[in-house]
Amino acid sequence: MLHFPRWQTILIWLAVALGIAYAAPNIIPASYFSSLPSWAPSRPMTLGLDLQGGSHILLQIDRQELVEERLKSARDDVRRLLRDARIGYTGLSVSGNAVQVRVRDDSQVQAAREALSELTAPVASGLFGSGSVAEMEMSEPQPGLLRFTLTEEGITYRLSAALSQSIEVVSRRVNELGTTEPVIQRQGDDRILVQVPGLQDPQRLKDILGQTAKMTFQMVDQSVPVQEAIESRPPPGTSVMYSMDDPPVPYVIEDRVIVSGENLVDAQATFDQRTNEPVVSFRFDTKGATRFGQATQENVGRLFAIILDGQVISAPQIREPILGGSGQISGNFTVQSANDLAVLLRAGALPATLTVIEERTVGPGLGQDSIDAGKVASMIGAVLVVAFMIAVYGLLGIFAVVALVANIAMIIAILSGLGATLTLPGIAGIVLTMGMAVDSNVLVFERIREERAGGRSVIQAIDSGFSKALATIVDANVTTLIAAVILFYLGTGPVRGFAVTLAIGIVTTVFSAYTLTRWMTAVWVKTRRPKELPASPLHVIPPETSVRFMRLRRFTFSLSALASIAALALFMTVNMNYGIDFKGGSSIEVQAIEGEADISDIRSRLSGLNLGEVQVQEFGDPRDVLIRVQAQGGGESAEQSVINKVRGELEADYNFRRVEVVGPTVSGELARAGTIAVLASLLAILVYIWLRFEWQFAVGAILATTHDVIMTIGFFVVTGIEFNLTSIAAILTIVGYSLNDTVVVYDRVRENLRRYKKMPLPQLLDLSMNQTLSRTVMTSVTTLLALIALYVFGGEVIRSFTAAMIFGVVIGTYSSIFIASPLLILFRMRASGVQEPDEKVDKQPTTGPKTGVAAKG
């Protein structure tokens, strides 16, 4: 184990060198890399929106509107086709998801079927590889009554086509704003994710994305007074529409469309040469120019309306024919609103309305604060862990620190190489990895000490320590990796960033702690030929312990059972402080522009907006305030109106640093996904431990971990800490950490079961836990040092996450000793199903006589 061929040495240090090289652009200014070739490392990690500021908006297509539009067009098609075929009909109507019509003359029913056959013709080929798709099916429930029903496949096809078109339109609109590196991608069957880094005005983005931008030019009907049309009924073929003015002005508009926005080829914001007011100049294509010219030539002196999404922008009088194919739109425009309208017209109309169902916006100032807090927490956590490791292990601790530095460099390098996005929870993942990365080193070092105490030489102890610790290292880290993988696949947004960081950290930890540390130790042994292990300035746990853990099992079982029942009872009777991720609503962080924030003033100003329950509280600094507004219950768009009202009331005195809006659709999905994530991770880990150990170990580990999850939920209930999306990440990480700890103990129990087949189980469990006690405490302390640094210095945003993690580490350490191991006695675990001991294995415990553990439990 301590021999390294030259090629292995080269590969080990090549991996470390590449890690440092690819991590360097995140620290060294980019100008230093400008002269390097293109293949050289030069790209730093992409910062998430929570670190650099920007907007995350999730849009959803209105499926019902799409269906209604298709049924309306199908109804018009039926009317047109029957008229062209000169077939008499009656009762043409839309009912549910169908259009039906009755043919008056029975002799014309067959002709009607043939005339309307194009409605059932395939509209696509190869959709999802399944061949052609018919949007509508024809049936005849009664003689002469033809019914055309929208098929589910047709709706899916229409939705997919609309989503693809919407993504193109949204991309053009966002790109027209001049933002840098926006992310616009499909999510699911009916959603579009839009992420725009560094955006200063998220409201403008929402306004531009939310408008359908269906533009038409239609004539104004001046044959009847507008008020008369409103009070009675507008003339046939007309509708009453209102302008965008305040107050709105009504117009009677002819339904016939002269020209639509599809015929526009360009639109630009300019200034009227006469009034110097902002206007929008437009230009038609050839077909549009011809139709527009003909319409204006025939209607000189009349008003024509320019209509956007059912509202009249302006209704100028046609003084003379407009034959050049261009014109301008005037109204009460500002420079920005004129420019935004031009952007909408150039980008084209959306095929259906897009509703904002989730919004997360972070101001650039808060993003920089988060970066600074993350750096401080990382440095302090690193200093604490480094100092502790050197104090406990001396020279071996220095080897562990070098491996830790290489480990962090490789994590950052892999994130940079993959183009992954670093979020604030991602920084938390790196800091947590720092605490957990030393676990593999601790496992090895403690095993080396144990082997040396058993009488082996230094070289034999080191070789045996690395060899025997390998299986434990793999088992312990695989369980955490399973939780990270499930978190990635079932999580969203920043939680996935945390999962990626944690998963990469686990892989690099196994390499750096086992391979790199082993290489440095081997070189030290080869060059120094030591007669004794390096001295340790600090002893956290005495070298020999004889704690009789099993004597306490009845007390700890009873205590844990009562605590778990109490936690579940509190969970079912006391309302947990759910964040907006799970119950919907709005969360807004504001900062006073001058002086300290006046919470009572904010509360009184918002109470008059009729927003329901509003919570206002100080958030860290006296200048910062967190505002929570309950879900409005009026659909997705109602949540957006909350932000508009709060902005209008407070933006003169406060900067909006962070805005999160989660509609009822997303909140329900997040709650389901979180529950499934926890259950799926427990099931996957159960299967893994069952395969690697025995069923008793698997069930014991899951019961102990379930205990930890229940206690953590009870912690959230008792403390009132907000339970949000990152809390699920915390619970899953606790699952991985707790199982990591339990697996280490179980691995030693399995080893001792093979070695001491006649030893009473309670005594064997006491022996195993005393042998692993130092490692258990060391790992807990190093992880807690990193987490405490993150809690104190990492900022308010992830404080609830780290508080849950601190509690989870403590309760996970407790359960691996006092719950997981005693359960093996309850399950009557013995060595009947294990392999025969290896001939080289000692027949007596190396530390048995010194532990003083009683033979009866």
XYZ file of N, CA, C and O in Angstrom, residues 524-694:
684
model
N 7.344 10.148 3.422
C 7.890 10.427 4.759
C 8.491 9.159 5.372
O 9.586 9.183 5.934
N 7.787 8.032 5.256
C 8.286 6.768 5.798
C 9.571 6.348 5.086
O 10.542 5.887 5.729
N 9.606 6.530 3.780
C 10.760 6.091 2.997
C 12.000 6.925 3.294
O 13.127 6.396 3.347
N 11.803 8.228 3.471
C 12.962 9.117 3.660
C 13.407 9.202 5.121
O 14.605 9.317 5.407
N 12.467 9.152 6.061
C 12.798 9.362 7.477
C 12.992 8.064 8.264
O 13.624 8.083 9.327
N 12.419 6.970 7.787
C 12.473 5.709 8.515
C 12.100 5.895 9.989
O 12.870 5.619 10.903
N 10.887 6.408 10.257
C 10.534 6.758 11.651
C 10.390 5.512 12.528
O 9.983 4.448 12.062
N 10.730 5.679 13.794
C 10.569 4.608 14.773
C 9.247 4.737 15.539
O 8.826 3.816 16.220
N 8.619 5.924 15.424
C 7.372 6.167 16.140
C 6.514 7.129 15.328
O 7.026 7.887 14.487
N 5.231 7.086 15.569
C 4.318 8.008 14.893
C 4.546 9.424 15.385
O 5.022 9.627 16.517
N 4.211 10.441 14.544
C 4.407 11.834 14.972
C 3.632 12.140 16.247
O 2.532 11.632 16.471
N 4.231 12.980 17.088
C 3.600 13.351 18.350
C 2.361 14.206 18.097
O 2.292 14.953 17.117
N 1.386 14.097 19.004
C 0.144 14.855 18.891
C 0.054 15.838 20.051
O -0.051 15.416 21.213
N 0.088 17.154 19.777
C 0.015 18.141 20.860
C -1.304 18.104 21.628
O -1.352 18.446 22.795
N -2.396 17.695 20.952
C -3.714 17.749 21.577
C -4.392 16.393 21.474
O -4.388 15.758 20.423
N -4.983 15.923 22.590
C -5.742 14.672 22.603
C -7.191 14.995 22.942
O -7.508 15.362 24.066
N -8.076 14.866 21.953
C -9.493 15.129 22.167
C -10.126 13.994 22.953
O -10.923 14.203 23.872
N -9.779 12.764 22.596
C -10.277 11.564 23.264
C -9.070 10.787 23.790
O -8.074 10.638 23.066
N -9.109 10.280 25.008
C -7.997 9.476 25.520
C -7.707 8.292 24.602
O -8.610 7.756 23.945
N -6.428 7.858 24.540
C -6.074 6.746 23.638
C -6.870 5.479 23.912
O -7.234 4.756 23.003
N -7.146 5.178 25.157
C -7.901 3.966 25.489
C -9.177 4.386 26.231
O -9.115 5.099 27.227
N -10.319 3.962 25.716
C -11.596 4.273 26.370
C -12.326 2.982 26.688
O -12.140 1.953 26.017
N -13.148 3.016 27.700
C -13.909 1.824 28.108
C -15.331 2.217 28.503
O -15.826 1.830 29.548
N -15.944 3.021 27.642
C -17.310 3.470 27.920
C -18.283 2.315 27.648
O -18.229 1.674 26.598
N -19.160 2.054 28.588
C -20.129 0.963 28.427
C -21.428 1.527 27.836
O -22.414 1.730 28.540
N -21.398 1.747 26.531
C -22.523 2.374 25.834
C -23.800 1.546 25.942
O -24.900 2.090 26.084
N -23.659 0.221 25.843
C -24.848 -0.627 25.786
C -25.646 -0.626 27.093
O -26.821 -0.963 27.108
N -24.985 -0.280 28.195
C -25.716 -0.202 29.461
C -26.744 0.934 29.435
O -27.687 0.944 30.225
N -26.519 1.907 28.528
C -27.406 3.061 28.452
C -28.518 2.881 27.416
O -29.328 3.782 27.225
N -28.538 1.738 26.729
C -29.414 1.631 25.563
C -30.899 1.742 25.919
O -31.672 2.321 25.158
N -31.308 1.180 27.056
C -32.724 1.278 27.403
C -33.112 2.722 27.686
O -34.189 3.183 27.302
N -32.221 3.433 28.372
C -32.486 4.845 28.654
C -32.513 5.670 27.363
O -33.423 6.479 27.156
N -31.527 5.455 26.471
C -31.463 6.245 25.222
C -32.613 5.888 24.289
O -33.157 6.765 23.603
N -33.000 4.593 24.242
C -34.156 4.213 23.429
C -35.408 4.932 23.921
O -36.189 5.491 23.126
N -35.612 4.916 25.206
C -36.808 5.562 25.772
C -36.786 7.060 25.518
O -37.798 7.657 25.120
N -35.617 7.676 25.739
C -35.488 9.116 25.514
C -35.752 9.476 24.055
O -36.501 10.422 23.755
N -35.152 8.717 23.134
C -35.326 9.001 21.706
C -36.755 8.752 21.256
O -37.301 9.507 20.433
N -37.388 7.698 21.794
C -38.777 7.413 21.429
C -39.690 8.546 21.885
O -40.553 9.012 21.125
N -39.500 9.004 23.116
C -40.321 10.108 23.624
C -40.075 11.389 22.820
O -41.021 12.104 22.473
N -38.812 11.658 22.541
C -38.489 12.868 21.776
C -39.061 12.795 20.370
O -39.572 13.800 19.838
N -39.004 11.624 19.731
C -39.544 11.469 18.372
C -41.061 11.621 18.369
O -41.623 12.285 17.480
N -41.728 11.017 19.360
C -43.190 11.154 19.447
C -43.571 12.615 19.673
O -44.510 13.135 19.061
N -42.814 13.289 20.545
C -43.086 14.705 20.802
C -42.875 15.541 19.545
O -43.673 16.439 19.239
N -41.812 15.231 18.788
C -41.535 15.978 17.560
C -42.653 15.783 16.545
O -43.113 16.746 15.906
N -43.118 14.540 16.391
C -44.214 14.276 15.452
C -45.507 14.941 15.918
O -46.273 15.479 15.097
N -45.755 14.910 17.224
C -46.967 15.550 17.752
C -46.931 17.049 17.513
O -47.938 17.659 17.107
N -45.773 17.662 17.737
C -45.642 19.097 17.483
C -45.821 19.406 16.001
O -46.458 20.396 15.623
N -45.248 18.540 15.155
C -45.351 18.747 13.708
C -46.813 18.708 13.246
O -47.226 19.470 12.366
N -47.620 17.835 13.885
C -49.010 17.670 13.463
C -49.948 18.690 14.109
O -51.044 18.938 13.605
N -49.526 19.297 15.223
C -50.422 20.219 15.930
C -49.988 21.678 15.844
O -50.828 22.571 15.925
N -48.700 21.907 15.715
C -48.185 23.281 15.646
C -47.800 23.580 14.204
O -47.140 22.764 13.557
N -48.209 24.716 13.706
C -47.887 25.079 12.336
C -46.395 25.353 12.198
O -45.852 26.238 12.848
N -45.732 24.566 11.359
C -44.333 24.832 11.065
C -44.223 26.130 10.290
O -45.120 26.488 9.520
N -43.128 26.837 10.473
C -42.920 28.102 9.781
C -42.470 27.843 8.343
O -41.297 27.985 8.003
N -43.438 27.432 7.520
C -43.116 27.134 6.121
C -42.759 28.412 5.379
O -43.424 29.441 5.522
N -41.714 28.335 4.572
C -41.358 29.452 3.708
C -42.244 29.464 2.476
O -43.073 28.579 2.253
N -42.034 30.471 1.639
C -42.885 30.606 0.452
C -42.674 29.477 -0.542
O -43.518 29.237 -1.408
N -41.528 28.753 -0.431
C -41.305 27.630 -1.334
C -42.400 26.589 -1.201
O -42.700 25.878 -2.158
N -43.005 26.468 -0.009
C -43.963 25.408 0.238
C -45.402 25.888 0.398
O -46.321 25.104 0.218
N -45.616 27.129 0.739
C -46.995 27.591 0.868
C -47.333 28.727 -0.089
O -48.452 29.216 -0.092
N -46.371 29.110 -0.921
C -46.611 30.191 -1.871
C -46.573 31.548 -1.182
O -46.537 31.660 0.041
N -46.573 32.584 -1.977
C -46.543 33.943 -1.443
C -45.315 34.690 -1.898
O -44.662 34.310 -2.887
N -45.001 35.765 -1.207
C -43.902 36.644 -1.601
C -42.982 36.895 -0.414
O -43.439 37.039 0.720
N -41.695 36.949 -0.701
C -40.685 37.290 0.302
C -39.812 38.383 -0.298
O -39.240 38.202 -1.378
N -39.732 39.508 0.396
C -39.041 40.679 -0.136
C -38.054 41.191 0.908
O -38.433 41.426 2.061
N -36.805 41.334 0.514
C -35.802 41.919 1.404
C -35.485 43.323 0.903
O -35.108 43.503 -0.264
N -35.647 44.308 1.778
C -35.377 45.697 1.408
C -34.326 46.272 2.364
O -34.138 45.780 3.477
N -33.667 47.320 1.887
C -32.662 48.000 2.699
C -32.926 49.498 2.649
O -33.130 50.067 1.571
N -32.927 50.119 3.821
C -33.191 51.563 3.891
C -32.118 52.337 3.126
O -30.929 52.054 3.255
N -32.554 53.297 2.320
C -31.603 54.121 1.564
C -30.802 55.010 2.505
O -29.594 55.197 2.334
N -31.474 55.533 3.526
C -30.801 56.374 4.512
C -31.199 55.934 5.918
O -32.384 55.742 6.206
N -30.212 55.797 6.801
C -30.484 55.471 8.190
C -31.016 54.069 8.377
O -30.919 53.211 7.497
N -31.587 53.830 9.563
C -32.133 52.519 9.877
C -33.559 52.384 9.361
O -34.271 53.376 9.187
N -33.944 51.136 9.121
C -35.300 50.867 8.635
C -36.312 51.069 9.755
O -36.051 50.737 10.911
N -37.463 51.612 9.406
C -38.548 51.832 10.364
C -39.588 50.725 10.160
O -40.445 50.811 9.272
N -39.497 49.683 10.978
C -40.353 48.514 10.787
C -41.822 48.857 10.998
O -42.693 48.423 10.228
N -42.124 49.630 12.021
C -43.525 49.977 12.283
C -44.109 50.803 11.148
O -45.280 50.641 10.779
N -43.303 51.694 10.563
C -43.775 52.510 9.442
C -44.061 51.629 8.221
O -45.081 51.797 7.548
N -43.161 50.678 7.965
C -43.365 49.760 6.836
C -44.637 48.954 7.049
O -45.462 48.791 6.136
N -44.814 48.466 8.268
C -45.983 47.646 8.567
C -47.281 48.437 8.372
O -48.251 47.935 7.799
N -47.288 49.684 8.828
C -48.501 50.505 8.699
C -48.767 50.867 7.239
O -49.920 50.907 6.806
N -47.704 51.106 6.476
C -47.885 51.469 5.064
C -48.391 50.291 4.242
O -49.185 50.458 3.309
N -47.942 49.093 4.594
C -48.374 47.913 3.835
C -49.742 47.405 4.275
O -50.424 46.725 3.502
N -50.143 47.726 5.501
C -51.431 47.243 5.993
C -52.598 47.817 5.207
O -53.675 47.223 5.166
N -52.413 48.960 4.574
C -53.484 49.569 3.797
C -53.589 49.061 2.377
O -54.417 49.540 1.602
N -52.750 48.080 2.002
C -52.756 47.586 0.622
C -53.643 46.361 0.429
O -53.722 45.826 -0.677
N -54.290 45.897 1.520
C -55.189 44.732 1.444
C -54.484 43.501 0.875
O -54.962 42.862 -0.066
N -53.336 43.179 1.472
C -52.551 42.034 1.004
C -52.730 40.806 1.885
O -52.078 39.797 1.676
N -53.601 40.889 2.881
C -53.730 39.772 3.813
C -52.653 39.845 4.879
O -52.206 40.925 5.265
N -52.211 38.684 5.361
C -51.201 38.652 6.423
C -49.843 39.111 5.890
O -49.328 38.576 4.907
N -49.270 40.106 6.535
C -47.963 40.642 6.156
C -47.060 40.606 7.388
O -47.412 41.149 8.438
N -45.909 39.953 7.254
C -44.931 39.908 8.339
C -43.754 40.801 7.987
O -43.209 40.709 6.883
N -43.363 41.652 8.915
C -42.236 42.553 8.713
C -41.281 42.352 9.878
O -41.681 42.467 11.041
N -40.021 42.054 9.588
C -39.058 41.821 10.658
C -37.677 42.273 10.236
O -37.358 42.327 9.035
N -36.866 42.615 11.238
C -35.472 42.973 10.956
C -34.733 41.746 10.463
O -34.969 40.631 10.930
N -33.816 41.947 9.528
C -33.146 40.828 8.864
C -31.640 41.069 8.919
O -31.053 41.603 7.992
N -31.031 40.701 10.047
C -29.591 40.909 10.165
C -29.267 42.325 10.588
O -29.395 42.706 11.749
N -28.895 43.168 9.639
C -28.518 44.548 9.897
C -29.760 45.396 10.184
O -30.833 45.153 9.626
N -29.649 46.440 11.044
C -30.814 47.304 11.321
C -31.362 48.010 10.088
O -32.515 48.452 10.095
N -30.574 48.106 9.027
C -31.058 48.740 7.789
C -31.889 47.781 6.947
O -32.617 48.214 6.053
N -31.747 46.483 7.219
C -32.377 45.464 6.374
C -33.684 44.978 6.994
O -33.762 44.757 8.204
N -34.663 44.772 6.150
C -35.982 44.314 6.595
C -36.450 43.201 5.668
O -36.290 43.289 4.440
N -37.032 42.159 6.253
C -37.614 41.070 5.472
C -39.136 41.170 5.566
O -39.701 41.219 6.662
N -39.771 41.204 4.414
C -41.233 41.315 4.337
C -41.771 40.024 3.733
O -41.345 39.614 2.648
N -42.700 39.382 4.459
C -43.351 38.183 3.926
C -44.832 38.478 3.750
O -45.484 38.960 4.670
N -45.340 38.152 2.570
C -46.753 38.367 2.268
C -47.370 37.015 1.934
O -46.833 36.250 1.134
N -48.508 36.723 2.545
C -49.158 35.427 2.340
C -49.594 35.241 0.896
O -49.739 36.199 0.131
N -49.802 33.972 0.522
C -50.326 33.668 -0.812
C -51.694 34.330 -0.985
O -52.519 34.317 -0.067
N -51.927 34.887 -2.167
C -53.126 35.696 -2.383
C -54.365 34.878 -2.722
O -55.475 35.331 -2.537
N -54.169 33.683 -3.249
C -55.322 32.836 -3.534
C -56.083 33.237 -4.785
O -57.150 32.703 -5.051
N -55.534 34.152 -5.567
C -56.225 34.574 -6.778
C -55.542 34.120 -8.042
O -55.661 34.754 -9.082
N -54.779 33.021 -7.958
C -54.066 32.536 -9.132
C -52.653 33.079 -9.170
O -52.200 33.823 -8.303
N -51.936 32.674 -10.220
C -50.521 33.021 -10.330
C -50.288 34.523 -10.475
O -49.385 35.085 -9.866
N -51.111 35.192 -11.285
C -50.877 36.610 -11.547
C -51.131 37.469 -10.312
O -50.586 38.566 -10.188
N -51.948 36.965 -9.371
C -52.232 37.743 -8.165
C -50.975 37.950 -7.339
O -50.808 38.985 -6.681
N -50.059 36.974 -7.364
C -48.817 37.111 -6.606
C -47.954 38.235 -7.169
O -47.253 38.924 -6.426
N -47.999 38.392 -8.482
C -47.189 39.440 -9.092
C -47.705 40.835 -8.739
O -46.926 41.780 -8.603
N -48.999 40.954 -8.569
C -49.555 42.269 -8.211
C -49.085 42.703 -6.830
O -48.978 43.902 -6.549
N -48.771 41.737 -5.952
C -48.242 42.071 -4.622
C -46.942 42.842 -4.750
O -46.737 43.879 -4.091
N -46.050 42.344 -5.584
C -44.747 42.992 -5.749
C -44.920 44.401 -6.282
O -44.256 45.351 -5.832
N -45.815 44.559 -7.242
C -46.051 45.895 -7.812
C -46.557 46.861 -6.744
O -46.112 48.021 -6.673
N -47.467 46.396 -5.898
C -48.008 47.268 -4.852
C -46.941 47.633 -3.822
O -46.830 48.792 -3.404
N -46.170 46.645 -3.404
C -45.130 46.905 -2.397
C -44.060 47.825 -2.966
O -43.585 48.746 -2.288
N -43.683 47.600 -4.225
C -42.700 48.487 -4.864
C -43.214 49.918 -4.902
O -42.501 50.867 -4.579
N -44.452 50.068 -5.335
C -45.015 51.409 -5.431
C -45.054 52.125 -4.092
O -44.918 53.353 -4.022
N -45.205 51.361 -3.004
C -45.315 51.969 -1.681
C -43.952 52.286 -1.058
O -43.796 53.288 -0.350
N -42.923 51.453 -1.340
C -41.678 51.557 -0.584
C -40.446 51.967 -1.392
O -39.422 52.315 -0.794
N -40.503 51.893 -2.722
C -39.254 52.045 -3.468
C -38.634 53.434 -3.364
O -37.442 53.605 -3.651
N -39.382 54.435 -2.929
C -38.799 55.763 -2.764
C -37.835 55.811 -1.577
O -36.879 56.613 -1.574
N -38.052 54.944 -0.573
C -37.247 54.986 0.646
C -36.372 53.753 0.846
O -35.506 53.754 1.730
N -36.604 52.721 0.038
C -35.885 51.461 0.266
C -35.398 50.868 -1.051
O -36.084 50.975 -2.086
N -34.216 50.256 -1.000
C -33.710 49.479 -2.130
C -34.217 48.051 -2.013
O -34.163 47.457 -0.929
N -34.682 47.507 -3.112
C -35.173 46.129 -3.118
C -33.996 45.206 -3.436
O -33.517 45.147 -4.562
N -33.516 44.520 -2.390
C -32.313 43.694 -2.522
C -32.615 42.276 -2.992
O -31.811 41.663 -3.687
N -33.746 41.752 -2.610
C -34.092 40.381 -3.008
C -35.595 40.244 -3.054
O -36.298 40.701 -2.152
N -36.100 39.622 -4.109
C -37.533 39.380 -4.252
C -37.735 37.921 -4.644
O -37.116 37.428 -5.584
N -38.588 37.225 -3.911
C -38.944 35.851 -4.253
C -40.467 35.739 -4.268
O -41.123 36.117 -3.298
N -40.982 35.237 -5.378
C -42.427 35.035 -5.518
C -42.651 33.614 -6.002
O -42.093 33.208 -7.026
N -43.423 32.857 -5.257
C -43.729 31.480 -5.637
C -45.235 31.325 -5.669
O -45.911 31.535 -4.659
N -45.747 30.978 -6.844
C -47.182 30.788 -6.997
C -47.631 29.452 -6.442
O -46.820 28.586 -6.111
N -48.945 29.236 -6.347
C -49.470 27.994 -5.765
C -49.075 26.743 -6.535
O -48.885 25.690 -5.942
N -48.933 26.856 -7.867
C -48.551 25.687 -8.656
C -47.172 25.200 -8.273
O -46.950 24.022 -7.991
N -46.199 26.124 -8.252
C -44.820 25.754 -7.960
C -44.669 25.305 -6.517
O -43.964 24.340 -6.221
N -45.337 25.990 -5.575
C -45.181 25.640 -4.163
C -45.649 24.213 -3.900
O -45.021 23.467 -3.149
N -46.766 23.821 -4.522
C -47.242 22.446 -4.355
C -46.268 21.438 -4.927
O -46.019 20.384 -4.338
N -45.679 21.761 -6.069
C -44.715 20.859 -6.693
C -43.456 20.729 -5.843
O -42.895 19.641 -5.702
N -42.985 21.844 -5.276
C -41.781 21.810 -4.451
C -42.006 20.968 -3.200
O -41.112 20.238 -2.762
N -43.189 21.082 -2.600
C -43.492 20.285 -1.404
C -43.465 18.792 -1.731
O -42.889 17.985 -0.994
N -44.077 18.427 -2.864
C -44.071 17.020 -3.260
C -42.662 16.541 -3.571
O -42.245 15.458 -3.146
N -41.906 17.371 -4.319
C -40.551 16.980 -4.703
C -39.661 16.815 -3.485
O -38.840 15.901 -3.418
N -39.815 17.702 -2.489
C -39.000 17.600 -1.279
C -39.271 16.317 -0.524
O -38.344 15.628 -0.073
N -40.549 15.977 -0.370
C -40.913 14.743 0.330
C -40.388 13.527 -0.410
O -39.823 12.602 0.193
N -40.559 13.526 -1.722
C -40.090 12.396 -2.534
C -38.570 12.275 -2.441
O -38.021 11.165 -2.388
N -37.862 13.414 -2.416
C -36.401 13.390 -2.347
C -35.914 12.695 -1.084
O -35.012 11.852 -1.126
N -36.511 13.044 0.057
C -36.104 12.429 1.321
C -36.403 10.933 1.311
O -35.551 10.100 1.664
N -37.610 10.551 0.891
C -37.993 9.134 0.885
C -37.150 8.337 -0.110
O -36.718 7.214 0.184
N -36.896 8.920 -1.282
C -36.105 8.218 -2.303
C -34.670 8.006 -1.835
O -34.078 6.941 -2.073
N -34.095 9.008 -1.166
C -32.720 8.856 -0.695
C -32.638 7.765 0.378
O -31.708 6.956 0.378
N -33.610 7.748 1.289
C -33.618 6.711 2.329
C -33.742 5.318 1.708
O -33.054 4.375 2.119
N -34.600 5.184 0.703
C -34.792 3.884 0.061
C -33.528 3.442 -0.666
O -33.092 2.286 -0.557
N -32.896 4.370 -1.411
C -31.690 4.024 -2.164
C -30.554 3.612 -1.228
O -29.827 2.646 -1.490
N -30.410 4.329 -0.112
C -29.340 4.017 0.833
C -29.638 2.701 1.548
O -28.733 1.911 1.836
N -30.916 2.438 1.828
C -31.310 1.161 2.428
C -30.858 -0.006 1.555
O -30.262 -0.985 2.035
N -31.104 0.114 0.246
C -30.716 -0.951 -0.679
C -29.205 -1.125 -0.698
O -28.682 -2.248 -0.665
N -28.477 0.010 -0.729
C -27.008 -0.071 -0.779
C -26.452 -0.762 0.465
O -25.607 -1.669 0.362
N -26.903 -0.333 1.651
C -26.375 -0.923 2.884
C -26.782 -2.395 2.985
O -26.018 -3.237 3.459
N -27.982 -2.705 2.536
C -28.442 -4.107 2.548
C -27.505 -4.980 1.706
O -27.146 -6.101 2.084
N -27.106 -4.454 0.536
C -26.225 -5.221 -0.342
C -24.813 -5.329 0.233
O -24.146 -6.358 0.084
N -24.347 -4.266 0.883
C -22.978 -4.238 1.395
C -22.857 -4.952 2.741
O -21.802 -5.480 3.073
N -23.932 -4.955 3.551
C -23.871 -5.549 4.878
C -24.914 -6.662 4.973
O -25.047 -7.475 4.089
N -25.666 -6.648 6.083
C -26.776 -7.570 6.293
C -28.054 -6.752 6.453
O -28.005 -5.535 6.638
